[in-house]
Coordinates of C-alpha atoms in Angstrom, one line a residue:
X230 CA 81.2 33.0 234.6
X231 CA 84.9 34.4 233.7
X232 CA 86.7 35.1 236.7
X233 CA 89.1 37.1 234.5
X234 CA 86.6 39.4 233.1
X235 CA 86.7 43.5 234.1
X236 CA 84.7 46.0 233.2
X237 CA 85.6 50.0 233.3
X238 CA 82.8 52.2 235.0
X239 CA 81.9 54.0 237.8
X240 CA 82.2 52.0 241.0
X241 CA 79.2 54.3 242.9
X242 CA 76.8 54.5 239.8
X243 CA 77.2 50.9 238.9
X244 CA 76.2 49.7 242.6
X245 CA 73.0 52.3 242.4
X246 CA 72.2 50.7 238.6
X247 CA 72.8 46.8 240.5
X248 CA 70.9 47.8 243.5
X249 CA 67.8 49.1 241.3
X250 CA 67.7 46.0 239.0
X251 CA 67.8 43.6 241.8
X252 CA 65.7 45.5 244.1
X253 CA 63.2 45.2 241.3
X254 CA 64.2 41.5 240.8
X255 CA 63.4 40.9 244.5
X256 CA 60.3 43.1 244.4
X257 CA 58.7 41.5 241.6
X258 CA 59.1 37.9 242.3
X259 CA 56.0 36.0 242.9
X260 CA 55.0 35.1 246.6
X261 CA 53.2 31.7 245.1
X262 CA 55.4 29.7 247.9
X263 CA 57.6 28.4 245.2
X264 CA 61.3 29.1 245.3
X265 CA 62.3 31.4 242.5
X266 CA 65.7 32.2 241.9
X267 CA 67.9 35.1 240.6
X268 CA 70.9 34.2 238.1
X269 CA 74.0 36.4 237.6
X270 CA 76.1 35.5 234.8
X271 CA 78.7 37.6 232.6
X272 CA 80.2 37.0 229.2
X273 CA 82.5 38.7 226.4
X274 CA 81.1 39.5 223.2
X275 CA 83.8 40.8 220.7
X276 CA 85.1 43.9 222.5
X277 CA 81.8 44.0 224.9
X278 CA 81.3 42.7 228.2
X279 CA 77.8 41.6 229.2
X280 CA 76.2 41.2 232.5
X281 CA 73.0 39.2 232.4
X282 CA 70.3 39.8 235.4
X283 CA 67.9 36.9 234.9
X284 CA 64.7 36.6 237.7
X285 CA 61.6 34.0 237.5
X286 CA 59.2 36.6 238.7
X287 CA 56.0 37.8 237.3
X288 CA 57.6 39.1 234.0
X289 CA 56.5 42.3 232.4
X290 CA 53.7 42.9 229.9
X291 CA 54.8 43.8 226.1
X292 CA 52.9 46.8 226.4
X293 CA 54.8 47.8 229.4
X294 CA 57.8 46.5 228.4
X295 CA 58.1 49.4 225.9
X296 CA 57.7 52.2 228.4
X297 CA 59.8 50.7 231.5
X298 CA 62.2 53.3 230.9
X299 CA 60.0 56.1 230.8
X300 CA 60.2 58.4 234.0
X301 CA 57.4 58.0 236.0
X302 CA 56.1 55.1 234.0
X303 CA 54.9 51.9 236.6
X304 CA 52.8 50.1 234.5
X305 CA 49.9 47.7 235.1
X306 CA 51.8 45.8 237.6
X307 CA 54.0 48.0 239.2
X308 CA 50.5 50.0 240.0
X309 CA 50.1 46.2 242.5
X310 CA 53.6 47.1 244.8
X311 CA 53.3 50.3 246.3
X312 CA 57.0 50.9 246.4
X313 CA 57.0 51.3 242.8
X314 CA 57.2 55.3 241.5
X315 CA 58.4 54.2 238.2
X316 CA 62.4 56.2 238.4
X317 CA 64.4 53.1 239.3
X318 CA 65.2 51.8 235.3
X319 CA 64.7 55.4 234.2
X320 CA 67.5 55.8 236.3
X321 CA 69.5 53.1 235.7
X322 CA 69.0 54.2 231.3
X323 CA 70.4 57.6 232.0
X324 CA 73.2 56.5 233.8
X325 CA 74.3 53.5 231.6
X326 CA 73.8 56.3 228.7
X327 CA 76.2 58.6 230.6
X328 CA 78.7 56.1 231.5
X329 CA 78.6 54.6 228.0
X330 CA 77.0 51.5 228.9
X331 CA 73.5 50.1 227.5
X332 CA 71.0 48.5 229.2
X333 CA 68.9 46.3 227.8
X334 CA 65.5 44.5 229.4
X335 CA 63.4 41.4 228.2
X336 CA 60.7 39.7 229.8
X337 CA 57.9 37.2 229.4
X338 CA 54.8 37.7 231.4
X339 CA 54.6 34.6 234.0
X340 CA 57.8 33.6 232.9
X341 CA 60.8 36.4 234.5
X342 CA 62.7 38.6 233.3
X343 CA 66.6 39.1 232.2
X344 CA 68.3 42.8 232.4
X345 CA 71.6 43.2 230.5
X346 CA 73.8 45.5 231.3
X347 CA 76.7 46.1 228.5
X348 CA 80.0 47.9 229.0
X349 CA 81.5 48.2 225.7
X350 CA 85.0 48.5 224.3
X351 CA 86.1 46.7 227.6
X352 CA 89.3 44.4 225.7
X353 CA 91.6 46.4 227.0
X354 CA 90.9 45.8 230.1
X355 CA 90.1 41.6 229.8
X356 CA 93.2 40.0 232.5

């Protein structure tokens, strides 16, 4: 990871977007015993700066995977953790929408999952 890399955002909304994904992270990580971990890793892309959010929990179904951003939506899974009301990456879409940014999920059932946050037109901000 770049050390010199910056982002431009909102310091309050990002921490609320950050605590959602990794709550869910943590949430959804198996309980098999096994030691599962969580990488952060950020990198430029042209003008873009990218924050990757990769887990090696349960992963998410591709029929869920398509609706994770719906309000309301928990899915299959998320129906399993009783914490889940299915607002945290609806949530976390509006915001990156309002702030500019995109977010953008992938997953593999078994497997994990990686959320990437982008912050575009961020050069002008690169140390």
């Amino acid at each position: 990871m770049d050390a010199n890399l910056a982002v431009y955002s909102d310091a309050k909304w990002l921490m609320f977007m950050l605590t959602q994904i990794l709550t869910n992270t943590v949430n959804y990580t198996s309980t098999s015993g096994t030691a599962k971990t969580v990488t952060l890793s950020a990198q430029r892309a042209g003008t873009d700066t990218i924050l990757d959010i990769t887990d090696q929990g349960i992963g998410i179904s591709p029929e869920d995977l398509k609706r994770v951003f719906n309000p309301y939506f928990t899915g299959d899974r998320g129906r399993h953790y009783h914490e889940s009301t299915g607002m945290g990456l609806y949530l976390v879409r509006e915001i990156c929408s309002r702030l500019e940014h995109k977010v953008v999920i992938q997953s593999r059932l078994g497997e994990g999952t990686r959320v990437r946050l982008i912050f575009s037109n961020s050069d002008h901000l690169q140390k």
